[in-house]
Steps between C-alpha positions, in 0.01 A plus 500: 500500500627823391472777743635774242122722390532692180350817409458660084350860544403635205438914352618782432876510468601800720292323784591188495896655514351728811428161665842320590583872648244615739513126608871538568466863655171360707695200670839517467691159455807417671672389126434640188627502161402726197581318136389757188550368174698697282323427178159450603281717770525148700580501858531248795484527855618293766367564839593302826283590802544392836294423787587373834245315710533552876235236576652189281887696549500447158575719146331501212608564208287610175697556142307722302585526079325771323550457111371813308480483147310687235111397511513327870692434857512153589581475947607174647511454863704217704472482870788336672592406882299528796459167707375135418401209666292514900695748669397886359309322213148689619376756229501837634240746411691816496604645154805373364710664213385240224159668538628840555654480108195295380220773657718806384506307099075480511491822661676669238347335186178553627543893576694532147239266280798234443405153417626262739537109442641250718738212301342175579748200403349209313523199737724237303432260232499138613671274294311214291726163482 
């Protein structure tokens, strides 16, 4: 089971670049890296942001790539860390960063009319012998 979700949001150019940046400015990452292609418009960002969680003493991790190209901006998310197994494995209830990013991406292609689609992956083929 993947545990990577996948975003495409979709309209007008000059909003959809607007996005990766107020995002950025909004909650600021611990890591980032800026890639701008130098012979398209096409950039990339890299995000790492970092939460630590006093109740499970554990930090989570969540690696955030923004692709922006010319007609859309495709976000994938992967969380990483935090604790398994019985000790600290309980589900707390208070926000965590994962849904920080994730409420800040609907918030802001809802307010700006962007078209937002999550990536669903197809489930694989089984093989016929």
């Amino acid at each position: 089971m993947s545990n990577i979700t996948k975003y495409l949001v979709y309209g007008p150019n000059d909003t959809l670049r607007r996005l990766p940046v107020k995002l950025l400015d909004g909650i600021e990452p611990k890591y980032l890296y800026n890639y701008k292609s130098s012979t398209s418009k096409d950039e990339i960002y890299v995000a790492v942001f970092e939460q630590f969680e006093k109740q499970i003493n554990a930090t989570i991790t969540l690696t955030c790539i923004i692709e922006c190209t010319g007609n859309h901006t495709r976000i994938e998310l992967k969380k990483a860390g935090g604790r398994m197994g019985f000790r600290g494995s309980s589900l707390s209830e208070e926000k965590n960063i994962e849904s920080d990013v994730v409420d800040f991406i609907m918030d802001f292609s809802k307010r700006f009319g962007l078209s937002l689609q999550e990536e669903v992956d197809a489930p694989p083929a089984e093989e016929e012998d």
